[in-house]
Structure formats: C-alpha cells, structure tokens
Short mmCIF file of C-alpha atoms in Angstrom, two decimals:
data_model
loop_
_atom_site.label_atom_id
_atom_site.label_comp_id
_atom_site.label_asym_id
_atom_site.label_seq_id
_atom_site.Cartn_x
_atom_site.Cartn_y
_atom_site.Cartn_z
CA MET A 7 33.60 -38.22 8.98
CA VAL A 8 35.44 -40.51 6.51
CA SER A 9 38.01 -42.80 8.10
CA ILE A 10 41.62 -42.98 6.97
CA ARG A 11 41.17 -46.68 6.20
CA LEU A 12 38.42 -46.04 3.66
CA ARG A 13 40.40 -43.17 2.16
CA LEU A 14 43.48 -45.35 1.72
CA ILE A 15 41.49 -48.23 0.18
CA ALA A 16 39.67 -45.85 -2.16
CA LEU A 17 42.96 -44.18 -3.12
CA PHE A 18 44.74 -47.46 -3.90
CA VAL A 19 41.72 -48.85 -5.80
CA LEU A 20 41.46 -45.64 -7.79
CA LEU A 21 45.17 -45.67 -8.63
CA VAL A 22 45.09 -49.33 -9.69
CA THR A 23 41.87 -48.87 -11.66
CA VAL A 24 43.20 -45.82 -13.50
CA THR A 25 46.51 -47.57 -14.20
CA LEU A 26 44.86 -50.75 -15.49
CA THR A 27 42.36 -48.71 -17.50
CA VAL A 28 45.16 -46.78 -19.20
CA PHE A 29 47.08 -49.96 -20.01
CA GLY A 30 43.83 -51.67 -21.08
CA LEU A 31 43.00 -48.84 -23.46
CA TYR A 32 46.49 -49.00 -24.87
CA GLY A 33 46.21 -52.80 -25.34
CA GLN A 34 42.76 -52.40 -26.87
CA LEU A 35 44.10 -49.88 -29.38
CA ARG A 36 47.00 -52.18 -30.29
CA LEU A 37 44.63 -55.15 -30.68
CA SER A 38 42.29 -53.07 -32.84
CA ASP A 39 45.19 -51.98 -35.06
CA GLU A 40 46.41 -55.59 -35.35
CA LEU A 41 42.94 -56.93 -36.20
CA GLU A 42 42.40 -54.17 -38.75
CA LEU A 43 45.75 -54.99 -40.36
CA ARG A 44 44.90 -58.70 -40.52
CA PHE A 45 41.45 -57.86 -41.91
CA ALA A 46 42.98 -55.74 -44.66
CA GLN A 47 45.52 -58.45 -45.46
CA ARG A 48 42.77 -61.11 -45.74
CA LYS A 49 40.86 -58.83 -48.08
CA ASN A 50 43.89 -58.40 -50.33
CA GLU A 51 44.73 -62.12 -50.19
CA THR A 52 41.16 -63.11 -51.04
CA LEU A 53 40.98 -60.72 -53.99
CA LEU A 54 44.42 -61.82 -55.19
CA ARG A 55 43.35 -65.50 -55.19
CA LEU A 56 40.11 -64.74 -56.99
CA LYS A 57 41.86 -62.57 -59.57
CA THR A 58 44.28 -65.44 -60.18
CA SER A 59 41.86 -68.38 -60.29
CA LEU A 60 38.64 -66.92 -61.76
CA PRO A 61 39.75 -65.43 -65.16
CA THR A 62 40.48 -68.86 -66.75
CA ALA A 63 37.25 -70.43 -65.48
CA LEU A 64 35.32 -67.35 -66.51
CA TRP A 65 37.05 -67.29 -69.97
CA ASN A 66 36.07 -70.91 -70.47
CA TYR A 67 32.69 -70.20 -68.90
CA ASN A 68 33.17 -73.16 -66.60
CA LYS A 69 30.40 -72.46 -64.09
CA PRO A 70 30.94 -75.54 -61.88
CA GLN A 71 34.56 -74.57 -61.47
CA ILE A 72 33.52 -70.98 -60.74
CA ASP A 73 31.09 -72.22 -58.06
CA ARG A 74 33.77 -74.37 -56.48
CA ILE A 75 36.24 -71.45 -56.43
CA ILE A 76 33.89 -68.93 -54.81
CA GLN A 77 32.49 -71.57 -52.43
CA ALA A 78 36.04 -72.28 -51.27
CA GLU A 79 36.50 -68.58 -50.50
CA LEU A 80 33.62 -68.73 -47.98
CA GLU A 81 35.67 -70.84 -45.64
CA PRO A 82 37.24 -67.78 -43.85
CA ILE A 83 34.76 -66.67 -41.25
CA ASP A 84 34.95 -62.98 -42.18
CA VAL A 85 33.88 -63.57 -45.87
CA VAL A 86 30.10 -63.23 -46.18
CA SER A 87 29.45 -63.48 -49.92
CA VAL A 88 31.22 -63.75 -53.32
CA MET A 89 29.52 -62.78 -56.55
CA VAL A 90 30.99 -63.21 -60.11
CA LEU A 91 29.81 -60.98 -62.94
CA ASP A 92 30.61 -61.18 -66.66
CA SER A 93 31.99 -58.35 -68.72
CA ARG A 94 28.43 -57.03 -69.28
CA GLY A 95 27.69 -56.98 -65.56
CA ASN A 96 25.42 -60.02 -65.52
CA SER A 97 25.64 -62.32 -62.54
CA ILE A 98 27.14 -65.65 -63.38
CA SER A 99 27.51 -67.22 -59.95
CA GLN A 100 27.08 -66.20 -56.29
CA ALA A 101 27.91 -67.86 -53.01
CA VAL A 102 26.53 -66.52 -49.71
CA ARG A 103 27.35 -67.69 -46.20
CA THR A 104 24.37 -68.77 -44.22
CA LEU A 105 23.71 -66.01 -41.68
CA ASN A 106 22.38 -66.53 -38.15
CA ALA A 107 21.14 -64.30 -35.34
CA ASP A 108 24.65 -63.84 -33.92
CA MET A 109 26.16 -62.73 -37.24
CA PRO A 110 25.01 -59.42 -38.77
CA GLN A 111 24.80 -58.55 -42.45
CA ALA A 112 27.95 -58.04 -44.45
CA HIS A 113 27.35 -54.34 -45.02
CA ASP A 114 27.51 -51.99 -42.09
CA VAL A 115 24.63 -49.62 -41.61
CA ASP A 116 26.91 -46.59 -41.72
CA GLY A 117 28.62 -47.72 -44.92
CA ASN A 118 32.04 -48.09 -43.37
CA ASN A 119 32.41 -51.66 -44.66
CA PRO A 120 31.23 -51.70 -48.36
CA PRO A 121 31.86 -54.74 -50.64
CA VAL A 122 35.17 -54.82 -52.49
CA GLU A 123 35.43 -55.38 -56.23
CA ALA A 124 38.11 -56.74 -58.55
CA VAL A 125 38.13 -56.61 -62.40
CA LEU A 126 39.20 -59.79 -64.14
CA HIS A 127 41.47 -59.44 -67.23
CA THR A 128 43.02 -61.70 -69.90
CA ASP A 129 46.39 -61.38 -71.70
CA PRO A 130 45.69 -59.77 -75.20
CA THR A 131 48.64 -61.39 -76.94
CA THR A 132 48.00 -65.01 -75.94
CA GLY A 133 44.33 -64.85 -75.19
CA THR A 134 44.93 -66.43 -71.86
CA PRO A 135 43.75 -64.92 -68.57
CA GLY A 136 46.32 -63.17 -66.49
CA LEU A 137 47.15 -60.26 -64.27
CA THR A 138 49.88 -58.63 -66.35
CA GLY A 139 49.48 -55.86 -68.85
CA GLY A 140 48.14 -52.37 -68.84
CA ASP A 141 44.78 -50.84 -69.57
CA ALA A 142 44.53 -52.57 -72.98
CA ARG A 143 43.91 -56.00 -71.47
CA PRO A 144 40.46 -57.42 -72.25
CA VAL A 145 38.04 -57.56 -69.35
CA VAL A 146 36.38 -60.95 -68.92
CA GLY A 147 34.35 -60.13 -65.79
CA LYS A 148 34.25 -58.80 -62.31
CA VAL A 149 34.11 -60.31 -58.86
CA VAL A 150 32.41 -58.64 -55.80
CA VAL A 151 33.31 -59.85 -52.29
CA SER A 152 31.54 -58.82 -49.07
CA PHE A 153 33.41 -59.04 -45.79
CA SER A 154 32.03 -58.88 -42.23
CA ARG A 155 33.60 -56.93 -39.29
CA PHE A 156 31.57 -58.92 -36.81
CA TYR A 157 34.49 -61.05 -35.74
CA ILE A 158 36.76 -58.03 -35.33
CA ASP A 159 34.16 -56.21 -33.25
CA SER A 160 33.43 -59.40 -31.34
CA ALA A 161 37.12 -59.89 -30.61
CA LEU A 162 37.48 -56.30 -29.45
CA GLN A 163 34.37 -56.58 -27.27
CA LYS A 164 35.59 -59.83 -25.72
CA ALA A 165 38.99 -58.25 -25.07
CA ALA A 166 37.33 -55.20 -23.46
CA ILE A 167 35.08 -57.38 -21.30
CA THR A 168 38.06 -59.52 -20.33
CA ARG A 169 40.08 -56.45 -19.30
CA LEU A 170 37.10 -55.02 -17.38
CA VAL A 171 36.64 -58.29 -15.54
CA GLU A 172 40.36 -58.37 -14.80
CA ILE A 173 40.19 -54.79 -13.40
CA LEU A 174 37.18 -55.62 -11.26
CA LEU A 175 38.73 -58.84 -9.97
CA LEU A 176 42.01 -57.08 -9.24
CA ASP A 177 40.17 -54.24 -7.48
CA GLY A 178 38.22 -56.72 -5.41
CA LEU A 179 41.41 -58.62 -4.56
CA LEU A 180 43.10 -55.31 -3.73
CA VAL A 181 40.22 -54.30 -1.43
CA VAL A 182 40.43 -57.63 0.37
CA VAL A 183 44.22 -57.47 0.69
CA LEU A 184 44.21 -53.82 1.76
CA THR A 185 41.41 -54.40 4.27
CA SER A 186 43.29 -57.32 5.77
CA SER A 187 46.59 -55.42 5.77
CA LEU A 188 45.13 -52.22 7.17
CA ASN A 189 43.39 -54.18 9.92
CA MET A 190 46.86 -55.15 11.11
CA VAL A 191 47.69 -51.44 11.31
CA PHE A 192 44.46 -49.96 12.55
CA LYS A 193 43.58 -52.59 15.12
CA PRO A 194 46.46 -51.54 17.41
CA ILE A 195 45.57 -47.92 16.65
CA ALA A 196 41.96 -48.61 17.68
CA GLN A 197 43.22 -50.21 20.90
CA LEU A 198 45.40 -47.17 21.52
CA ARG A 199 42.43 -44.88 20.81
CA ASP A 200 40.17 -46.78 23.22
CA ALA A 201 42.91 -46.69 25.82
CA LEU A 202 43.28 -42.91 25.39
CA PHE A 203 39.52 -42.42 25.73
CA ASP A 204 39.56 -44.61 28.81
CA LEU A 205 42.52 -42.64 30.14
CA ALA A 206 40.65 -39.38 29.62
CA ALA A 207 37.41 -40.74 31.11
CA GLN A 208 39.16 -42.19 34.17
CA ASP A 209 41.32 -39.07 34.61
CA GLY A 210 44.35 -41.33 34.33
CA GLU A 211 43.70 -43.01 37.67
CA ALA A 212 42.16 -46.35 36.68
CA ALA A 213 42.92 -46.76 32.97
CA ASN A 214 43.92 -50.21 31.73
CA VAL A 215 47.39 -51.08 30.49
CA LEU A 216 47.53 -51.97 26.77
CA PRO A 217 48.57 -55.55 25.90
CA THR A 218 51.71 -56.05 23.85
CA THR A 219 51.63 -56.88 20.12
CA PRO A 220 54.04 -58.88 17.94
CA LEU A 221 54.29 -55.98 15.52
CA ARG A 222 57.52 -54.26 16.43
CA GLU A 223 56.52 -50.74 15.42
CA PHE A 224 53.26 -50.79 17.36
CA ALA A 225 54.88 -52.63 20.22
CA GLU A 226 57.18 -49.65 20.70
CA VAL A 227 54.22 -47.23 20.56
CA ILE A 228 52.21 -49.30 23.05
CA ASP A 229 55.21 -49.57 25.33
CA GLY A 230 55.60 -45.79 25.18
CA PHE A 231 51.89 -45.36 25.98
CA ASN A 232 52.11 -47.71 28.95
CA ARG A 233 55.16 -45.85 30.24
CA THR A 234 53.39 -42.54 29.77
CA GLN A 235 50.35 -43.86 31.59
CA HIS A 236 52.50 -45.05 34.47
CA LYS A 237 54.22 -41.70 34.67
CA LEU A 238 50.82 -39.99 34.52
CA HIS A 239 49.73 -42.07 37.52
CA LEU A 240 52.73 -40.76 39.41
CA VAL A 241 52.08 -37.18 38.31
CA ILE A 242 48.41 -37.41 39.34
CA ALA A 243 49.39 -38.86 42.70
CA ARG A 244 51.87 -36.06 43.23
CA ARG A 245 49.33 -33.51 42.05
CA THR A 246 46.77 -34.87 44.50
CA GLN A 247 49.28 -34.60 47.31
CA ALA A 248 50.24 -31.11 46.17
CA GLU A 249 46.59 -30.05 45.98
CA GLU A 250 45.99 -31.33 49.49
CA ALA A 251 49.09 -29.53 50.72
CA ALA A 252 47.97 -26.42 48.83
CA ARG A 253 44.53 -26.58 50.44
CA VAL A 254 46.11 -26.82 53.88
CA ALA A 255 48.53 -24.01 53.05
CA ALA A 256 45.66 -21.95 51.63
CA SER A 257 43.68 -22.32 54.84
CA TYR A 258 46.72 -21.26 56.84
CA THR A 259 47.37 -18.40 54.41
CA GLU A 260 43.75 -17.27 54.57
CA ALA A 261 43.86 -17.27 58.36
CA ALA A 262 47.17 -15.42 58.33
CA TYR A 263 45.80 -12.93 55.80
CA HIS A 264 42.74 -12.37 57.96
CA ASP A 265 44.95 -11.73 60.97
CA LEU A 266 47.19 -9.48 58.89
CA LYS A 267 44.17 -7.55 57.63
CA LEU A 268 42.96 -7.03 61.16
CA THR A 269 46.43 -5.95 62.21
CA GLN A 270 46.72 -3.60 59.23
CA ASP A 271 43.31 -2.06 59.95
CA SER A 272 44.32 -1.65 63.57
CA LEU A 273 47.61 -0.03 62.57
CA ILE A 274 45.86 2.27 60.13
CA GLN A 275 43.38 3.29 62.78
CA SER A 276 46.24 3.80 65.22
CA GLU A 277 48.03 5.90 62.62
CA LYS A 278 44.94 8.06 62.17
CA LEU A 279 44.50 8.44 65.92
CA ALA A 280 48.20 9.14 66.32
CA SER A 281 48.04 11.98 63.81
CA LEU A 282 44.91 13.27 65.53
CA GLY A 283 46.61 12.86 68.89
CA GLY A 284 49.61 14.81 67.69
CA LEU A 285 47.26 17.48 66.46
CA VAL A 286 45.52 17.56 69.86
CA ALA A 287 48.82 17.86 71.69
CA GLY A 288 49.97 20.66 69.42
CA VAL A 289 46.70 22.56 69.70
CA ALA A 290 46.65 22.07 73.47
CA HIS A 291 50.15 23.48 73.69
CA GLU A 292 49.18 26.35 71.39
CA ILE A 293 46.05 27.18 73.42
CA ASN A 294 48.00 27.05 76.68
CA THR A 295 49.71 30.41 75.97
CA PRO A 296 46.61 32.61 75.41
CA ILE A 297 44.79 30.85 78.25
CA GLY A 298 47.76 31.59 80.55
CA VAL A 299 47.73 35.23 79.53
CA VAL A 300 43.97 35.34 80.22
CA VAL A 301 44.49 33.83 83.68
CA THR A 302 47.37 36.24 84.38
CA GLY A 303 45.33 39.26 83.27
CA ALA A 304 42.35 38.16 85.32
CA SER A 305 44.58 37.66 88.40
CA ALA A 306 46.14 41.14 87.97
CA LEU A 307 42.69 42.70 87.58
CA ASP A 308 41.49 40.85 90.68
CA LEU A 309 44.45 42.09 92.80
CA ALA A 310 43.97 45.67 91.60
CA THR A 311 40.26 45.46 92.42
CA GLN A 312 40.97 44.12 95.92
CA ARG A 313 43.51 46.90 96.53
CA ILE A 314 41.19 49.72 95.49
CA GLN A 315 38.33 48.22 97.48
CA LYS A 316 40.51 48.24 100.62
CA VAL A 317 41.54 51.85 100.05
CA PHE A 318 37.92 52.83 99.45
CA ALA A 319 36.85 51.08 102.65
CA GLU A 320 39.48 52.93 104.69
CA GLY A 321 38.31 56.25 103.17
CA ALA A 322 41.75 56.99 101.81
CA LEU A 323 40.79 56.76 98.15
CA ARG A 324 42.65 59.22 96.01
CA LYS A 325 42.38 60.28 92.40
CA SER A 326 45.73 58.72 91.59
CA ASP A 327 44.54 55.34 92.95
CA ILE A 328 41.49 55.44 90.69
CA ALA A 329 43.62 56.41 87.68
CA HIS A 330 46.08 53.55 88.41
CA TYR A 331 43.23 51.08 88.80
CA LEU A 332 41.63 52.18 85.53
CA ASP A 333 44.94 51.73 83.68
CA THR A 334 45.40 48.25 85.16
CA ALA A 335 41.81 47.25 84.38
CA SER A 336 41.99 48.55 80.81
CA GLU A 337 45.26 46.67 80.07
CA SER A 338 44.00 43.48 81.73
CA VAL A 339 40.72 43.54 79.81
CA ARG A 340 42.60 44.08 76.55
CA LEU A 341 44.92 41.16 77.22
CA ILE A 342 42.06 38.92 78.37
CA ALA A 343 39.90 39.77 75.33
CA SER A 344 42.63 39.38 72.70
CA ASN A 345 43.97 36.11 74.09
CA ALA A 346 40.51 34.72 74.69
CA GLN A 347 39.64 35.49 71.07
CA ARG A 348 42.84 33.81 69.90
CA ALA A 349 42.08 30.71 71.97
CA ALA A 350 38.52 30.63 70.68
CA HIS A 351 39.76 30.77 67.08
CA LEU A 352 42.20 27.91 67.71
CA ILE A 353 39.53 25.87 69.44
CA GLN A 354 37.02 26.49 66.65
CA SER A 355 39.53 25.45 63.93
CA PHE A 356 40.61 22.36 65.81
CA LYS A 357 37.01 21.47 66.63
CA GLN A 358 35.95 21.39 62.97
CA ILE A 359 39.08 19.51 61.87
CA ALA A 360 38.74 16.99 64.70
CA VAL A 361 35.05 16.42 64.01
CA ASP A 362 35.73 15.91 60.28
CA GLN A 363 38.54 13.41 60.92
CA THR A 364 36.53 11.34 63.37
CA SER A 365 33.13 11.37 61.66
CA GLU A 366 34.09 11.45 57.94
CA GLN A 367 30.76 13.07 57.11
CA ARG A 368 30.09 14.45 53.67
CA ARG A 369 29.25 18.14 53.41
CA ALA A 370 29.75 21.19 51.24
CA PHE A 371 32.63 23.45 52.29
CA ASN A 372 34.74 26.30 50.98
CA LEU A 373 38.11 24.83 50.12
CA ASN A 374 40.12 27.98 50.83
CA ASN A 375 38.60 28.52 54.29
CA TYR A 376 38.99 24.88 55.18
CA LEU A 377 42.64 24.76 54.15
CA HIS A 378 43.33 27.85 56.26
CA GLU A 379 41.69 26.20 59.27
CA LEU A 380 43.73 23.07 58.65
CA THR A 381 47.04 24.93 58.40
CA THR A 382 46.14 26.85 61.55
CA SER A 383 45.63 23.56 63.39
CA LEU A 384 48.98 22.32 62.09
CA GLN A 385 50.91 25.43 63.12
CA PRO A 386 52.09 24.03 66.49
CA SER A 387 53.66 21.01 64.79
CA LEU A 388 55.15 23.18 62.07
CA ARG A 389 56.67 25.71 64.51
CA LYS A 390 58.12 22.89 66.55
CA ALA A 391 59.83 21.55 63.40
CA ASN A 392 60.95 25.07 62.38
CA THR A 393 58.86 24.77 59.19
CA SER A 394 56.64 27.33 57.49
CA VAL A 395 53.73 26.74 55.10
CA GLU A 396 52.47 28.82 52.18
CA LEU A 397 48.87 28.38 51.04
CA VAL A 398 47.56 29.51 47.64
CA CYS A 399 43.94 28.61 46.86
CA ASP A 400 41.07 29.95 44.79
CA GLU A 401 38.61 31.48 47.28
CA THR A 402 35.55 30.59 45.16
CA VAL A 403 36.04 26.79 45.10
CA VAL A 404 33.21 25.04 46.99
CA MET A 405 33.54 21.25 47.27
CA ASP A 406 30.88 18.63 48.01
CA SER A 407 33.04 15.92 49.48
CA TYR A 408 34.54 14.56 52.70
CA PRO A 409 36.58 17.30 54.37
CA GLY A 410 37.79 14.94 57.09
CA LEU A 411 39.37 12.64 54.51
CA LEU A 412 40.98 15.61 52.75
CA ALA A 413 42.29 16.86 56.11
CA GLN A 414 43.68 13.38 56.83
CA VAL A 415 45.52 13.41 53.47
CA LEU A 416 47.10 16.83 53.96
CA THR A 417 47.90 16.15 57.63
CA ASN A 418 49.71 12.92 56.75
CA LEU A 419 51.62 14.65 53.93
CA THR A 420 52.61 17.46 56.32
CA LEU A 421 53.73 15.14 59.11
CA ASN A 422 55.56 12.94 56.55
CA ALA A 423 57.41 16.01 55.22
CA VAL A 424 58.28 17.19 58.75
CA THR A 425 59.58 13.70 59.60
CA HIS A 426 61.48 12.82 56.42
CA ALA A 427 62.11 15.91 54.28
CA PHE A 428 64.21 18.14 56.55
CA ALA A 429 67.38 17.40 58.44
CA PRO A 430 67.34 18.20 62.16
CA GLY A 431 68.09 21.86 62.89
CA THR A 432 67.30 23.06 59.33
CA GLN A 433 64.48 25.38 58.37
CA GLY A 434 61.92 24.00 55.95
CA HIS A 435 59.22 25.39 53.73
CA LEU A 436 55.97 23.77 52.57
CA SER A 437 53.70 24.92 49.77
CA ILE A 438 50.04 24.01 49.17
CA THR A 439 48.47 25.19 45.90
CA ALA A 440 44.85 24.37 45.00
CA GLN A 441 42.77 25.20 41.95
CA CYS A 442 39.68 23.85 40.17
CA THR A 443 39.49 23.13 36.44
CA ASN A 444 36.55 21.40 34.71
CA HIS A 445 35.07 20.17 38.02
CA THR A 446 38.41 18.63 39.04
CA VAL A 447 40.31 20.02 42.01
CA SER A 448 44.10 19.84 41.70
CA ILE A 449 46.13 20.18 44.90
CA VAL A 450 49.93 20.39 44.70
CA PHE A 451 51.77 19.75 47.97
CA SER A 452 55.52 20.35 47.78
CA ASP A 453 58.51 20.87 50.06
CA ASP A 454 62.08 22.06 49.63
CA GLY A 455 63.60 19.17 51.54
CA GLN A 456 66.10 16.53 50.56
CA GLY A 457 63.77 14.64 48.17
CA ILE A 458 63.17 10.90 47.72
CA PRO A 459 65.77 8.54 46.19
CA ALA A 460 64.73 7.51 42.68
CA GLU A 461 64.66 3.80 43.59
CA TYR A 462 62.07 4.53 46.32
CA LEU A 463 59.63 6.66 44.28
CA GLY A 464 57.69 3.64 43.04
CA LYS A 465 57.37 2.15 46.53
CA ILE A 466 56.40 5.07 48.80
CA PHE A 467 52.68 4.28 48.57
CA ASP A 468 53.17 0.58 49.42
CA PRO A 469 51.91 -0.47 52.86
CA PHE A 470 54.58 -0.68 55.56
CA PHE A 471 57.28 0.80 53.33
CA THR A 472 59.46 3.23 55.28
CA THR A 473 63.06 4.40 55.30
CA ARG A 474 62.93 5.08 59.03
CA ARG A 475 62.07 1.65 60.37
CA GLY A 476 63.23 1.44 63.94
CA LEU A 477 63.12 5.25 64.24
CA GLY A 478 59.35 5.58 64.61
CA GLY A 479 58.28 5.13 60.99
CA THR A 480 55.38 2.71 60.38
CA GLY A 481 55.19 2.92 56.58
CA LEU A 482 51.43 3.49 56.65
CA GLY A 483 51.16 7.28 56.32
CA LEU A 484 51.46 7.52 52.54
CA ASN A 485 49.56 4.25 52.05
CA ILE A 486 46.63 5.77 53.94
CA VAL A 487 46.93 8.86 51.73
CA PHE A 488 46.93 6.73 48.56
CA ASN A 489 43.88 4.67 49.63
CA ILE A 490 41.87 7.73 50.68
CA VAL A 491 42.61 9.64 47.46
CA THR A 492 42.06 6.74 45.02
CA LYS A 493 39.25 4.78 46.69
CA GLN A 494 37.26 7.20 48.87
CA LEU A 495 37.79 10.50 47.07
CA CYS A 496 37.79 8.88 43.57
CA GLY A 497 40.97 10.65 42.50
CA SER A 498 44.63 10.07 41.82
CA ILE A 499 47.94 10.97 43.42
CA ALA A 500 51.46 11.03 42.02
CA ALA A 501 54.83 11.91 43.50
CA GLN A 502 57.99 13.17 41.85
CA ASN A 503 61.12 15.01 42.82
CA ASN A 504 61.31 18.72 42.04
CA LEU A 505 63.90 19.90 39.57
CA SER A 506 65.60 22.00 42.22
CA ARG A 507 65.03 20.16 45.49
CA GLY A 508 62.29 18.53 47.48
CA VAL A 509 59.25 16.44 46.53
CA ARG A 510 55.98 17.39 44.85
CA PHE A 511 52.72 15.46 45.40
CA THR A 512 50.00 16.14 42.82
CA ILE A 513 46.46 15.23 43.92
CA SER A 514 43.51 15.29 41.50
CA ILE A 515 40.04 14.71 42.92
CA PRO A 516 36.52 15.53 41.66
CA ARG A 517 34.95 18.67 43.12
CA VAL A 518 31.81 16.63 43.81
CA THR A 519 32.58 13.12 45.03
CA PRO A 520 30.37 10.46 43.33
CA ALA A 521 27.66 9.31 45.73
CA ALA A 522 28.13 5.63 44.82
CA ILE A 523 31.66 5.56 46.24
CA LYS A 524 31.03 6.65 49.80
CA ALA A 525 27.57 7.43 51.13
#
C-alpha cells in the first residue's frame, strides 16, 4: 500500500519536472533559433568580407595578400577552411584550421552543412574589382568557405545538460524540502494513529494521552482526541456499570420468568382440569336423571313383586292381581332398560372424551362419530346455558391424530362462547362444520352471539387476555386453543366476526399429524 506522503512527493516532483521540462524545451528552442540566426549572420558577414577584400588581391594575383586575408578569416571558431580559386577553377590559396579530436570535420555526414561559395567579380568599365554591376561583370575567381556547427551543437548540448542538472537539483531539493515539511504534518498523524491503535487494543481503558504540539492545527486535533478518549473512559465505565446491572437484572428476570412459566403451566393445567371438571359435573348431572328413573322403576317393580308374593302366600291370588302385576313389571322393565341404555351411552361418550383429554394418546378415529360424542358430552353445559349446537361433518373422514387435543380445542371454544358470546337469559346457537380437502381438515366453529370488538381481535389468543377479568375469566382458554392447534396439531387458527352477527373460528389441521411434532 503506497503512503500518502510518497504520493504527494511524487506528485509535486512530477509537476515540477514536467513544468521545468516544458520551459527548458522552450528555452532550448529559443537558444537554437538564436544560435542558428547568429551562425547565418556570420556566414553572410564572412562571405561579404571576402567578396570585398579578395577581388583586388586576386586581380593583382597578390598571393601573400590572399593568404593573409583568408588566414585572418580563420580567427572565428566556426570557420574551418577557406579556399580561393581562379576564374578557371584552379586553387590559388587555401587555409585550413587545425582540427583536433574534440572538433569534427567541417562537413556534416548528412550533408546539412555544405561549404558556401561566393563568385568574385570586377567592374567592367574601370577594370577594378567590385561588387556592383549585373551579369556582365568579369569573374576573377571564386572563394569556398567551410563552416562548422560543432560550437552550435556544443552550446545546445551544454545548455541541455545544464537544464537537466538544474531539474535534477531542483527535484532533489524539492524532495528534501517536501520530506521535511511533510514530516511536520505526518508525525502528529502517526502519533494519532498509534494512539488510536492503542485505544482499540486497550479497549479504551488504558490508552495513553497524546502530548500537545506547537502546531496549532494538530494541537486542536490532539486536544479533540484527548477529550474524546476521556469521554470514552466515562462511557466505558458507565457501560461496565450498566452491564453489571443488566446481568443482575437478567438473573432476576430469568428467575421471575421461570416462576412465571411454572405459574402459567400450572394455570394452563388448572384450566384444562377445570374444563374437564365442568364436563364431569355436567355429565354427572345428566346421568342422574336416567339413573333416578332406573332406581324408581326398580323400586316400583320390587313393591309390586312383594305385594303379589303376599297375596299368593295367603292363597287369595286372583287373575286381576296377576294382570296388574304384569302391567307394572312390563312398564318398570321398559323404563329401567331405556334409562339404563341412555346412561350407558352418556357414560361411554364421557369415558372416551375424558380418557382422550387426560392421556393425549394418538390414534385413528372417525371425525364425525367423535364430534357427535363430544357434543353429547357437552349437552349438559349447553342446556344449562340455553344454547343449541348444530354439527355438520363428512362421515367418511378418518383422522390419525390426537383426539384429546381436538376435544380440548372444541371444548374451550364452546365454553368460551357460552361465557362470552351470549347475554344472560338469551338463547344461543352454535355451529360446527368439518370437511377434508387435500389431506387438510377444516373445522369452522361459529356462534350467533354479540361478536368480538375489532380492537380485541388481534389479542384474543394472547395469554391472560380476557374481557371478564374479575368475573371468572383467566384469559388462558383461547391461548390454550392457539398453542394446541399451531404447535401440537401442526395447524392454524383464525378468528373473525361474521357479517351478520357472532364470531367464526376457522381451524385448519392436517388429517395425519406429523410424527415428528408429537410422538
């Protein structure tokens, strides 16, 4: 990972280098143009001097003077050689600068710097040399001058090297200055970073306080960090105290929840036993009538038997006595048999319902028959509340489930309707409809009572919710129903008010309860 410091130094060095390079190239181009202009001017000046001084010496064929003239032209360092030719092209005199290893030949390899020539003329009217006149002037000779670009190239190279050295020195100076300057910035940042790492490693409990710095900007940052650290110490201390208080409160809450759970389980069990107890009381009261009739019939038959035995013993038995006895015996037997059968049916229905509710054993059962037995067991409670029940069920539905749990659900719904749905002294009506579709049994339990207020519909399945608190309501009946249907029977239950009046509970449970839920 590249640090910000290196990025900043590289950025500044790059900017300065590019800037200096651009200005250096511009200066190099200007210097090259200036040197080229001077070089061209020296060429023209040299040729102009030779064209002025050589024609007379050449006309007079004064070779020593010619040698002195061309030798004098070698004094400029960029003139390499001067050669004078006559009008026939023969060499008259030549002067060449002594070359060394540092000075190349006059002619460039690529031919960009060829020798320059000048034709020497005389004036035709006076016979004297001169530069005036047109093409008719006599030609007395020609001069050839070679120039060297070595000093131009050398000057450009020295200038380029000088600028490169300047760029490198300035870059080096910039790196040193930036490094020193950035150290002033990043040293406090590094201290702040180390302090943050220490703060994180020590969890804010034993981290060191940062020392102050004379730099105002970083002094404010460090002061803010120290204040934050101090505040963090306070927050951690408060958090520790809060965690300790929370642990204590959690232990108390857990103990209270455990006690509440035990109490809730006890209340639920009491609610189940209470419903079963109410069922027992109702069935006992219902059985009392046929059993009383049986006892009365048996007593009447016993008295009639004793009377006819006495008459027979006295020898005063008459045909009318036997006929009266037979009538009494026949009526008594009929009453005893019918009421005994009724009591046996009630006892059988209650026995199966009671066994299912106490044992919660899984078995296969016919839903229609079982619901009829259940409603028969509930008849005493329903007659006492002046309430009737209508049962509609498919006779072919056979369930593999927990009939005791289903009986507990319908019993609680019935007792809840009897308690809450109907005003005292009014006649009520309950309806139970059951059908099976795609291995799902749907049971609709409805009443024509006063319904449930809309604000209570979402709360009726909550534990301990009741609208009759203080009047015998525990608020557990429908909660038991909800838990049995959703958890033990693997189904769902929903409640809503009927369009006309009353409440409708819709229960959906699988025809075969999954074995993994309740073994």
